[in-house]
């Protein structure tokens, strides 16, 4: 029985192209605009590289300034790490297209509550966004914020607070998360709270290693659901959308 | 030895069609009327989409108003997320056929007891149901209510309290639950307390992903017991009841 | 060397037929008379249905009245759930052949000790048994009694107390138990304390689901030890004793 | 280089035949005389049956009186359970060849220390042994004694105390133990402290169940090390020593 | 669409050759200069040997003095262990090319905080580095520093403090780490904080053992990503870069 | 590029033959002289037998007196257990070639600290070594010393203290350890602290059992790295060095 397609009044979801070869095709346009997405995987999976390429291509190819809030690596280290890919983070910063903030978390800041102070982060991040009129934000990695929280209820509430703040700011955000034992992430809640979840994997079979990307979840959008091989080479990341929609 | 089939005095279980292609066939009529059902699966499995389609089709095809109690997503986000499927939640709300209540749970509401206050929920939900004369209810997701409870005995008692309240209200309810490590749900008790349990899975084999639905349990009814492939496309969810009864 | 078969003075174990097609054949007569048996499996495995059929057939085919002590489901719900199978629980209750007691356990009853008060249960169950002269008893499910107990030694002592009380009452009992992670039951002790243990499984292979029954243990009796497929259809449960004894 | 076989002064290990078909062949004579052995396996594996047959055959075929200390089952239940095998425990008790002591452990006896009082057990067991001049002892099951102990060091010390007491008494003992998650026994220490360890398994493959026995360890003796199928039928246990020594 | 390769202003990552056959080819030049790398694997995987060869070849083939901070083995033991490989640690120490500091951690130093005092380590290590003008440093093993820390947030902060100190010193460091249950390392955080992670494995299949090396992660550099077999023989370690880049 | 083999000044590692057929071939000479080695495996793997044969052959074939510190078995039991192998421990003790000390650990000695007092052990062991001028020592098993310690940092420090004491004494030591869940040993640290680690396994496949030995780690020495089958028969242990070096 054919159902007449009604034209809905509500706005459809709009998307922000990452500029990463293949990925925008699989997702039919990129990441959800103005919403936070999660990219997770093991150490070396390519989370940081994907995030930086999202910011760099945003700045250079789509004219959207971006903020990188890095908890693990310093600005200079990030610059060095991607320079061989032809990404000139230093210049982009000078041109006001990228803002890198390396947040240094001290033992003492965790010791009491087991988590980093979110309100402080909001002030700092708000300042960074406003200063360059950022449309894109990267937080690398989320474990630095909540690593010591063990109560699931509270963790969920705090995750939602962070995600809501980012939505309210209207920025398209990419948050990186470390792989957990049996869940996508270490604490196993982030993937439920997020609007869009990407999993990067590094599979070793018969001694040969393959990198694979999968869009685990994308609220409000059709997308390719298979595992797509991807490469990291001198040009950055390229995903092979072998079959882009199943 | 053939047993004479007695005609029982007690009422047989009545069912509420979901309107979701294929599903009503597998369950021989839909969800159990006036009882709470559980739908569980990993992030991105399709729990929220299934629930909303159950409400939307109830309102548009069966004239049954419905309440969506959303703990993760705001009304506007839900509207946006399903607009591409031709579901106009905004209009349905205006027409008094759907009532969306986004419950915002704060850290402080969890901090003391590890759970959200059920009595407050009952008042709020009761008001929503009465205001539109709802016959269908969705709670998305149950983890928001009991995420921090660790004592199995108490959790079971509270689950039963929630389920009994819903039964007393006479509404056909669909509750979503996140996948656990080794049980269907995170706390592994919901599936025992529920009358009807549906599992959505996302299986990836040889890099190809397939969505599968299984009716794990349906008290009081015959139903298909296999895993049925299902699709999410521009029309919403459609289950392929390859063999509808085994 | 042939051993002369002595005729023992002690009474051989007597058995109570369940009336469930195939099962009495596998067990060479049914459940151990006057002893408690355990039936375990995941949600939807068929534990409750098996138990009710044991009571219904006892009342209708063998003239043995039976008590159902239900912790999860109310009497009306149970009635509805089995009415399509031609089981008229309402009439059986009216005829004094079945007594259903729905025990409603409140949060407050668990909060202090983590377990339900056994002595209260004994009084209530004793009353139910005496009032109809019951020969069969069902407790559905055991987790409701001890769900919050964590000390193995105490749990074992309490399990034994419950089982002894039932033995002293002389009733043939069937207790349902939920599947645990790595043991047959959630706490992994019930199967050791019980005289007879039945496992119901729901195996899904290549998307096809099969129901299987296995007699894990039967103190004092020879029995089929394989996994036997079983069906739930309009007539209730039927086990296929493909090879009834190995 | 051939090594001259010296004749040692120390006594070789002597053995006590169990009388169980096949087992004495695999172990080249039975259990180690005057030492405690452990028999472990899941519920229904056959631990209790093996132990009782060891006592019954000891009394009837080898003229060795035996004590059964049962923590789970009462004397009458044990009698009933083995009567179909032609074992007349009642008569053997009357003839002073078997002594059955059912130890009833109460919740209160565990509540404080998490373990049963060993010294009380020694007095009781000592009395039983002396009263019939027992040469064989069965303790069924060890979990009843130490189920609530969680410190490995203390558990090991107590296990050793029990085993030493039994050795000092000079009785050939068989202790049953429940299967643990990842170790042979629940606490995973008993198998290291014991002189002889037998594992009974119930393997289900392709729905067919097979019983298997393996001598995991036998200090001081050569023995068959494979898994041997065994049967439980109207004659008791018979092990098939397909290849008795590897 | 071809992207014009911009010449970045930021310095590219420079590398320090290990001198270990095959490894420098896989990593296109060796370890990241002035940064800390992590080498992990089970007991006997070759972590210590790899580290020492890195120091010895640095001193003898590249004129870079190196410090070995050993928590497990004493200087003399290390000397003995590698002498058969033609590595003369004693002479290298005398020539001021290698400095071995065996740090002896006492129970009392751990007892209070569960970790070794980092500030003390910095002083001691700083002295060692300065005294020979070291360019390379080995810490064997990291578990000795943080073995007793259980809070993830604090552990991460301390790891970062250690890594930052080493980066500030400008030395190329190799830190060894023990294999964890489900993560690369015991605490499962080191691999995320490190710039370069090497995994050594010892795989036993069909009774034959093979040693395998994999570069799990290398921030800022292209590298071979497969598992490469390696040998330990009279010449030290040699990796077989069967296919050096995938 | 051929590297000139330098003659190192430091002494090469010297070895102590065990006299166990095949093992000295695989290890190119036996255990590391004057260092502690670890032998681990499940109950019945052969740890105690291997250790005693190491002592007996040391005394009879290489003129090296040896001490056996036994925590589980008494001297007489050990004597009985190996007498069928032609090992006359009683005579060797009388001849001053072997010293057996059975350490009886009481519950009270563990109760407070969770570990046995090391200093007391050193005095006792020192006395034993000196009294016969022992060159070889066996400790059976290490779990008796540290079974109740749960802090990894402290355990590691204490293990190192024990190992250092033994090294200072100059004795070639073999310590037995019980198999852990996911690590070689129960606490998973011993294998990292030891200089030489041997794993004994009992693999059961298709009901046939095979004993296998693997040298997991041998600091400072080339050795066979595969799994080698071994037998326990009337002559003791014989390892089949099918391919002695890979
Ligand atoms: N508007 C849409 N159009 C097409 N597919 C959608 C749409 N919304 C969601 N999906 C698909 O459905 C999946 C499940 O979404 P959702 O119901 O939110 O999952 P869950 O609630 O189980 O986490 C998404 O990951 C996406 O693949
Ligand atoms: N009236 C009925 N008619 C047919 N099948 C039924 C009926 N009631 C239950 N079933 C089937 O039996 C399954 C098991 O039900 P139940 O005994 O309640 O499981 P459990 O107690 O093990 O959780 C249900 O999931 C359904 O598939
Ligand atoms: N009298 C009997 N005749 C035949 N088989 C029996 C008899 N008693 C027990 N069995 C079989 O032996 C199995 C094991 O019983 P039991 O020794 O009590 O197991 P365990 O003590 O290991 O839990 C039972 O499950 C049943 O299959
Ligand atoms: N005297 C003996 N003759 C032949 N085999 C023996 C003798 N003593 C022990 N064994 C065999 O060696 C096995 C291992 O014994 P043991 O060294 O005590 O193991 P572990 O110390 O690893 O627990 C025993 O289970 C048995 O199979
Ligand atoms: N500049 C680069 N050129 C080529 N490959 C790189 C470069 N930087 C990183 N890589 C590759 O990408 C991998 C992933 O890096 P990264 O994004 O830091 O991982 P993650 O953040 O997931 O831990 C590295 O291990 C390396 O293989
Ligand atoms: N001098 C040597 N000659 C040959 N092989 C050696 C030598 N020293 C160590 N090995 C081999 O290298 C392995 C790994 O040693 P090591 O680096 O100490 O491991 P790890 O530090 O990972 O525990 C040893 O088990 C042994 O097989
Ligand atoms: Mg990263
Ligand atoms: Mg959802
Ligand atoms: Mg049920
Ligand atoms: Mg038993
Ligand atoms: Mg090492
Ligand atoms: Mg031993």
PDB file of N, CA and C in Angstrom, chain C residues 54-81:
ATOM      1  N   UNK C  54       2.229 -27.046  33.707  1.00  0.00           N
ATOM      2  CA  UNK C  54       2.411 -28.074  34.749  1.00  0.00           C
ATOM      3  C   UNK C  54       1.256 -28.028  35.759  1.00  0.00           C
ATOM      4  N   UNK C  55       0.849 -26.815  36.126  1.00  0.00           N
ATOM      5  CA  UNK C  55      -0.245 -26.641  37.092  1.00  0.00           C
ATOM      6  C   UNK C  55      -1.591 -26.991  36.447  1.00  0.00           C
ATOM      7  N   UNK C  56      -1.816 -26.450  35.244  1.00  0.00           N
ATOM      8  CA  UNK C  56      -3.102 -26.655  34.586  1.00  0.00           C
ATOM      9  C   UNK C  56      -3.346 -28.138  34.290  1.00  0.00           C
ATOM     10  N   UNK C  57      -2.369 -28.802  33.715  1.00  0.00           N
ATOM     11  CA  UNK C  57      -2.538 -30.228  33.411  1.00  0.00           C
ATOM     12  C   UNK C  57      -2.659 -31.045  34.703  1.00  0.00           C
ATOM     13  N   UNK C  58      -1.947 -30.611  35.738  1.00  0.00           N
ATOM     14  CA  UNK C  58      -2.076 -31.289  37.027  1.00  0.00           C
ATOM     15  C   UNK C  58      -3.525 -31.250  37.496  1.00  0.00           C
ATOM     16  N   UNK C  59      -4.119 -30.077  37.374  1.00  0.00           N
ATOM     17  CA  UNK C  59      -5.488 -29.904  37.849  1.00  0.00           C
ATOM     18  C   UNK C  59      -6.494 -30.615  36.956  1.00  0.00           C
ATOM     19  N   UNK C  60      -6.290 -30.489  35.624  1.00  0.00           N
ATOM     20  CA  UNK C  60      -7.307 -31.022  34.717  1.00  0.00           C
ATOM     21  C   UNK C  60      -7.100 -32.488  34.350  1.00  0.00           C
ATOM     22  N   UNK C  61      -5.870 -32.931  34.265  1.00  0.00           N
ATOM     23  CA  UNK C  61      -5.645 -34.301  33.811  1.00  0.00           C
ATOM     24  C   UNK C  61      -5.301 -35.271  34.920  1.00  0.00           C
ATOM     25  N   UNK C  62      -4.751 -34.748  36.039  1.00  0.00           N
ATOM     26  CA  UNK C  62      -4.327 -35.661  37.101  1.00  0.00           C
ATOM     27  C   UNK C  62      -5.017 -35.394  38.437  1.00  0.00           C
ATOM     28  N   UNK C  63      -5.956 -34.468  38.421  1.00  0.00           N
ATOM     29  CA  UNK C  63      -6.709 -34.214  39.637  1.00  0.00           C
ATOM     30  C   UNK C  63      -5.894 -33.675  40.797  1.00  0.00           C
ATOM     31  N   UNK C  64      -4.762 -33.017  40.482  1.00  0.00           N
ATOM     32  CA  UNK C  64      -3.944 -32.451  41.556  1.00  0.00           C
ATOM     33  C   UNK C  64      -4.047 -30.929  41.568  1.00  0.00           C
ATOM     34  N   UNK C  65      -4.639 -30.363  42.613  1.00  0.00           N
ATOM     35  CA  UNK C  65      -4.734 -28.904  42.699  1.00  0.00           C
ATOM     36  C   UNK C  65      -3.340 -28.280  42.790  1.00  0.00           C
ATOM     37  N   UNK C  66      -3.241 -27.042  42.307  1.00  0.00           N
ATOM     38  CA  UNK C  66      -1.930 -26.392  42.290  1.00  0.00           C
ATOM     39  C   UNK C  66      -1.956 -24.920  42.637  1.00  0.00           C
ATOM     40  N   UNK C  67      -0.859 -24.462  43.241  1.00  0.00           N
ATOM     41  CA  UNK C  67      -0.711 -23.055  43.626  1.00  0.00           C
ATOM     42  C   UNK C  67       0.315 -22.377  42.725  1.00  0.00           C
ATOM     43  N   UNK C  68      -0.002 -21.205  42.221  1.00  0.00           N
ATOM     44  CA  UNK C  68       0.963 -20.398  41.472  1.00  0.00           C
ATOM     45  C   UNK C  68       1.263 -19.149  42.274  1.00  0.00           C
ATOM     46  N   UNK C  69       2.493 -19.025  42.698  1.00  0.00           N
ATOM     47  CA  UNK C  69       2.926 -17.838  43.420  1.00  0.00           C
ATOM     48  C   UNK C  69       3.701 -16.993  42.425  1.00  0.00           C
ATOM     49  N   UNK C  70       3.071 -15.907  41.972  1.00  0.00           N
ATOM     50  CA  UNK C  70       3.670 -15.120  40.900  1.00  0.00           C
ATOM     51  C   UNK C  70       4.189 -13.789  41.421  1.00  0.00           C
ATOM     52  N   UNK C  71       5.453 -13.529  41.168  1.00  0.00           N
ATOM     53  CA  UNK C  71       6.025 -12.273  41.631  1.00  0.00           C
ATOM     54  C   UNK C  71       6.033 -11.216  40.539  1.00  0.00           C
ATOM     55  N   UNK C  72       6.002 -11.660  39.272  1.00  0.00           N
ATOM     56  CA  UNK C  72       6.072 -10.693  38.177  1.00  0.00           C
ATOM     57  C   UNK C  72       4.693 -10.316  37.646  1.00  0.00           C
ATOM     58  N   UNK C  73       3.871 -11.326  37.408  1.00  0.00           N
ATOM     59  CA  UNK C  73       2.610 -11.070  36.735  1.00  0.00           C
ATOM     60  C   UNK C  73       1.409 -11.218  37.666  1.00  0.00           C
ATOM     61  N   UNK C  74       0.387 -10.394  37.423  1.00  0.00           N
ATOM     62  CA  UNK C  74      -0.852 -10.475  38.184  1.00  0.00           C
ATOM     63  C   UNK C  74      -1.702 -11.635  37.678  1.00  0.00           C
ATOM     64  N   UNK C  75      -2.627 -12.085  38.515  1.00  0.00           N
ATOM     65  CA  UNK C  75      -3.501 -13.197  38.147  1.00  0.00           C
ATOM     66  C   UNK C  75      -4.202 -12.947  36.818  1.00  0.00           C
ATOM     67  N   UNK C  76      -4.771 -11.749  36.647  1.00  0.00           N
ATOM     68  CA  UNK C  76      -5.498 -11.474  35.393  1.00  0.00           C
ATOM     69  C   UNK C  76      -4.566 -11.546  34.191  1.00  0.00           C
ATOM     70  N   UNK C  77      -3.372 -11.034  34.361  1.00  0.00           N
ATOM     71  CA  UNK C  77      -2.425 -11.076  33.242  1.00  0.00           C
ATOM     72  C   UNK C  77      -2.081 -12.518  32.883  1.00  0.00           C
ATOM     73  N   UNK C  78      -1.850 -13.324  33.911  1.00  0.00           N
ATOM     74  CA  UNK C  78      -1.554 -14.737  33.662  1.00  0.00           C
ATOM     75  C   UNK C  78      -2.722 -15.393  32.937  1.00  0.00           C
ATOM     76  N   UNK C  79      -3.918 -15.097  33.389  1.00  0.00           N
ATOM     77  CA  UNK C  79      -5.115 -15.661  32.757  1.00  0.00           C
ATOM     78  C   UNK C  79      -5.167 -15.304  31.272  1.00  0.00           C
ATOM     79  N   UNK C  80      -4.983 -14.023  31.013  1.00  0.00           N
ATOM     80  CA  UNK C  80      -4.999 -13.568  29.623  1.00  0.00           C
ATOM     81  C   UNK C  80      -3.915 -14.254  28.802  1.00  0.00           C
ATOM     82  N   UNK C  81      -2.723 -14.345  29.398  1.00  0.00           N
ATOM     83  CA  UNK C  81      -1.577 -14.866  28.650  1.00  0.00           C
ATOM     84  C   UNK C  81      -1.739 -16.311  28.175  1.00  0.00           C
TER      85      UNK C  81
END
